[in-house]
Coordinates of C-alpha atoms in Angstrom, one line a residue:
A1 CA -48.0 -50.0 -3.5
R2 CA -48.3 -49.9 -7.3
I3 CA -45.4 -48.4 -9.2
V4 CA -45.9 -47.4 -12.8
I5 CA -42.9 -46.8 -15.2
G6 CA -44.0 -46.1 -18.7
N7 CA -46.4 -48.9 -19.6
A8 CA -45.0 -51.3 -17.0
H9 CA -46.7 -51.9 -13.7
F10 CA -44.9 -53.2 -10.6
L11 CA -46.1 -54.1 -7.1
A12 CA -43.9 -53.4 -4.1
V13 CA -44.2 -53.8 -0.3
V14 CA -43.4 -50.5 1.4
P15 CA -43.5 -49.6 5.1
F16 CA -46.5 -47.7 6.2
Y17 CA -46.4 -45.8 9.5
A18 CA -50.0 -45.6 10.5
D19 CA -49.4 -43.4 13.6
L20 CA -47.0 -40.9 11.8
K21 CA -49.7 -38.2 12.0
S22 CA -51.1 -39.1 15.3
T23 CA -51.0 -36.4 18.0
E24 CA -51.7 -38.7 20.9
H25 CA -49.1 -41.2 22.2
P26 CA -50.0 -43.6 25.0
S27 CA -47.1 -44.5 27.3
P28 CA -45.8 -48.1 27.3
A29 CA -47.9 -49.0 30.3
G30 CA -50.9 -47.1 28.9
R31 CA -51.5 -45.1 32.0
L32 CA -50.5 -41.8 30.5
I33 CA -51.0 -40.2 27.1
A34 CA -48.7 -37.6 25.6
V35 CA -50.8 -35.1 23.6
E36 CA -49.4 -32.8 20.9
R37 CA -51.3 -29.5 20.8
Q38 CA -51.0 -28.0 17.3
N39 CA -51.4 -24.7 15.5
P40 CA -51.1 -23.8 11.8
A41 CA -47.5 -23.6 10.7
V42 CA -48.3 -20.2 9.2
P43 CA -51.4 -18.0 10.0
G44 CA -54.4 -19.2 8.1
G45 CA -52.5 -22.2 6.7
S46 CA -53.8 -25.8 6.6
H47 CA -50.5 -27.5 7.7
M48 CA -50.5 -28.1 11.4
I49 CA -47.4 -28.1 13.6
S50 CA -47.0 -29.1 17.3
K51 CA -46.5 -26.2 19.7
E52 CA -47.2 -27.7 23.1
L53 CA -46.9 -31.1 24.7
A54 CA -49.3 -32.1 27.5
I55 CA -49.5 -35.3 29.6
R56 CA -53.0 -36.6 30.1
E57 CA -53.7 -38.7 33.1
Q58 CA -57.3 -39.8 34.0
G59 CA -58.7 -37.1 31.7
V60 CA -56.6 -34.3 33.2
E61 CA -53.9 -32.6 31.1
R62 CA -50.8 -30.7 32.2
V63 CA -48.5 -29.0 29.8
I64 CA -44.8 -30.0 30.2
Y65 CA -43.3 -28.3 27.1
R66 CA -43.9 -25.2 25.0
A67 CA -41.9 -24.7 21.9
N68 CA -39.6 -21.6 21.8
G69 CA -39.4 -21.7 18.0
D70 CA -41.9 -22.8 15.4
G71 CA -42.6 -26.2 17.1
F72 CA -41.4 -29.7 17.7
Y73 CA -41.5 -33.2 16.3
W74 CA -42.4 -36.3 18.4
S75 CA -39.7 -38.9 18.9
G76 CA -41.0 -41.4 21.6
W77 CA -41.5 -42.6 25.1
S78 CA -38.8 -44.3 27.2
P79 CA -39.8 -47.9 27.9
D80 CA -40.5 -47.1 31.6
G81 CA -42.7 -44.1 30.7
R82 CA -40.5 -41.7 32.7
H83 CA -39.0 -39.7 29.7
I84 CA -40.1 -38.4 26.4
A85 CA -37.8 -37.4 23.5
L86 CA -38.6 -34.6 21.0
W87 CA -36.9 -32.8 18.2
Q88 CA -37.0 -29.0 18.4
I89 CA -38.0 -27.0 15.3
G90 CA -36.4 -23.5 15.3
T91 CA -37.6 -22.5 11.9
Y92 CA -40.0 -24.8 10.0
S93 CA -38.5 -26.0 6.8
A94 CA -38.6 -29.4 5.1
S95 CA -35.1 -28.7 3.6
I96 CA -33.7 -27.9 7.1
D97 CA -35.3 -31.1 8.3
M98 CA -33.0 -33.1 6.0
D99 CA -30.0 -31.9 8.0
G100 CA -31.4 -32.9 11.4
R101 CA -32.9 -31.1 14.4
P102 CA -31.9 -30.7 18.0
L103 CA -33.0 -33.7 20.1
F104 CA -33.9 -33.4 23.7
V105 CA -35.3 -35.5 26.5
I106 CA -37.9 -34.4 29.1
D107 CA -38.4 -35.9 32.5
I108 CA -42.2 -35.9 32.7
E109 CA -42.3 -35.9 36.5
T110 CA -39.9 -33.0 37.1
G111 CA -40.0 -31.3 33.7
A112 CA -36.2 -31.3 33.6
R113 CA -34.9 -31.1 30.0
T114 CA -31.6 -32.6 28.7
D115 CA -30.3 -31.3 25.3
L116 CA -28.6 -34.0 23.2
G117 CA -27.5 -32.0 20.2
T118 CA -28.5 -32.3 16.6
T119 CA -29.5 -35.7 15.1
L120 CA -31.1 -36.8 11.9
L121 CA -34.9 -37.2 12.1
F122 CA -36.4 -40.7 12.4
S123 CA -34.5 -43.9 12.7
S124 CA -31.7 -42.0 14.5
A125 CA -32.7 -42.7 18.1
A126 CA -33.8 -45.9 19.9
W127 CA -34.7 -46.6 23.5
A128 CA -33.7 -49.6 25.7
A129 CA -35.4 -50.4 29.0
P130 CA -35.7 -48.8 31.4
H131 CA -34.5 -45.4 29.9
T132 CA -31.3 -45.6 27.9
L133 CA -31.4 -43.7 24.6
A134 CA -29.0 -44.6 21.7
F135 CA -28.8 -41.8 19.2
A136 CA -26.7 -40.7 16.2
S137 CA -25.3 -37.3 17.1
G138 CA -24.5 -34.9 14.3
G139 CA -26.3 -33.2 11.5
G140 CA -25.8 -33.1 7.8
R141 CA -28.0 -35.0 5.3
M142 CA -25.1 -36.9 3.7
P143 CA -24.5 -40.3 5.4
W144 CA -20.7 -39.9 5.0
D145 CA -20.8 -36.7 7.2
S146 CA -19.4 -37.4 10.7
K147 CA -22.0 -38.7 13.1
T148 CA -21.2 -40.1 16.6
L149 CA -23.2 -42.9 18.1
R150 CA -24.0 -42.0 21.7
L151 CA -25.8 -43.4 24.7
W152 CA -27.7 -41.3 27.3
S153 CA -29.3 -42.2 30.6
P154 CA -30.2 -40.1 33.6
E155 CA -27.8 -42.1 35.7
R156 CA -24.7 -42.0 33.5
G157 CA -25.3 -39.0 31.3
T158 CA -24.0 -39.0 27.7
R159 CA -21.2 -41.2 26.5
D160 CA -19.7 -41.9 23.0
M161 CA -19.9 -45.3 21.4
S162 CA -18.0 -44.5 18.2
G163 CA -14.8 -42.7 17.5
A164 CA -13.6 -39.7 15.5
G165 CA -13.8 -39.9 11.7
V166 CA -16.8 -42.3 11.8
A167 CA -20.3 -41.9 10.4
A168 CA -22.5 -43.9 12.6
F169 CA -26.3 -44.1 12.4
A170 CA -29.5 -46.3 12.5
P171 CA -29.2 -47.7 16.1
V172 CA -31.4 -50.7 16.9
W173 CA -31.6 -52.6 20.3
S174 CA -32.2 -56.3 20.8
A175 CA -35.4 -57.1 22.6
D176 CA -33.6 -57.7 25.9
G177 CA -31.6 -54.4 25.6
R178 CA -28.3 -56.3 25.8
L179 CA -27.1 -55.7 22.2
L180 CA -27.1 -52.5 20.2
W181 CA -26.7 -52.8 16.4
F182 CA -25.8 -49.8 14.3
V183 CA -24.4 -48.9 10.9
S184 CA -21.0 -47.2 10.6
G185 CA -18.3 -46.4 8.1
P186 CA -15.6 -43.9 7.5
A187 CA -16.6 -40.2 7.4
G188 CA -15.1 -38.1 4.6
R189 CA -15.7 -36.4 1.3
W190 CA -18.0 -37.9 -1.4
D191 CA -16.3 -40.1 -3.9
P192 CA -18.6 -42.0 -6.3
L193 CA -16.2 -44.7 -7.2
D194 CA -15.4 -45.5 -3.5
A195 CA -19.1 -45.3 -2.6
V196 CA -20.1 -47.8 -5.3
A197 CA -17.1 -50.1 -4.8
G198 CA -17.5 -50.3 -1.0
R199 CA -14.2 -48.6 -0.3
G200 CA -13.6 -45.5 1.9
I201 CA -16.9 -43.8 2.6
G202 CA -18.7 -46.7 0.9
D203 CA -17.3 -49.3 3.4
R204 CA -20.2 -49.4 5.7
R205 CA -20.7 -52.3 8.1
I206 CA -22.9 -53.4 10.9
S207 CA -21.4 -53.1 14.4
V208 CA -22.7 -54.7 17.5
W209 CA -22.2 -53.3 21.0
D210 CA -22.6 -55.7 24.0
A211 CA -23.8 -54.0 27.1
S212 CA -22.6 -56.8 29.3
T213 CA -18.9 -56.4 28.2
E214 CA -19.2 -52.8 26.9
R215 CA -17.3 -53.9 23.8
T216 CA -18.1 -53.4 20.1
R217 CA -17.4 -55.9 17.3
T218 CA -17.9 -55.3 13.6
L219 CA -19.5 -57.8 11.3
A220 CA -17.7 -58.7 8.0
R221 CA -19.2 -57.1 4.9
E222 CA -20.5 -59.3 2.1
A223 CA -18.7 -58.5 -1.1
G224 CA -21.0 -56.6 -3.5
Y225 CA -23.4 -55.5 -0.7
V226 CA -23.6 -52.5 1.6

């Protein structure tokens, strides 16, 4: 990307999500394809929004979800291809998007739906094999608002991984699914001095949960860095 500030030109490397607008999502094994069926967000409008989700298998499609509100956003497949996570859109609004949307999981074989509550959009949920979902539960666009890191699986249901008074977000699994990294810090009211100095709400650290011991450790923060 080329950034221009006044007469100065800068080059920067930025992430590019090539499939962000894709409406077809192959399962991890490639046997199934989740297809978002879209309609205009407003009658006669050019912006499209997903209204139905269908599963395509050998060219045959079956609808497994129809949105009750304005639509939904795609989140992702579970690694075993058994579940799909989506965000529900009650009323379409880019501003409301900033505060998060209700996240839910669909069992594609039975159609059973599990509601997981409001989460921030994108980078707030991550799957581990075969079908354990880590997600940051709690809305509010401010990263110092309370958010609880939770795990969900069909066998164990939902369980909390972080305590009260904590803002936890950005879960990432190790490739073998044994370690879960996430960012956390104290929740509370905005204070610019604390935020910049790394105190209070600004004291955010990387935590690591080990599935084999079910214990969490927090890495020391480098002075001067968040």
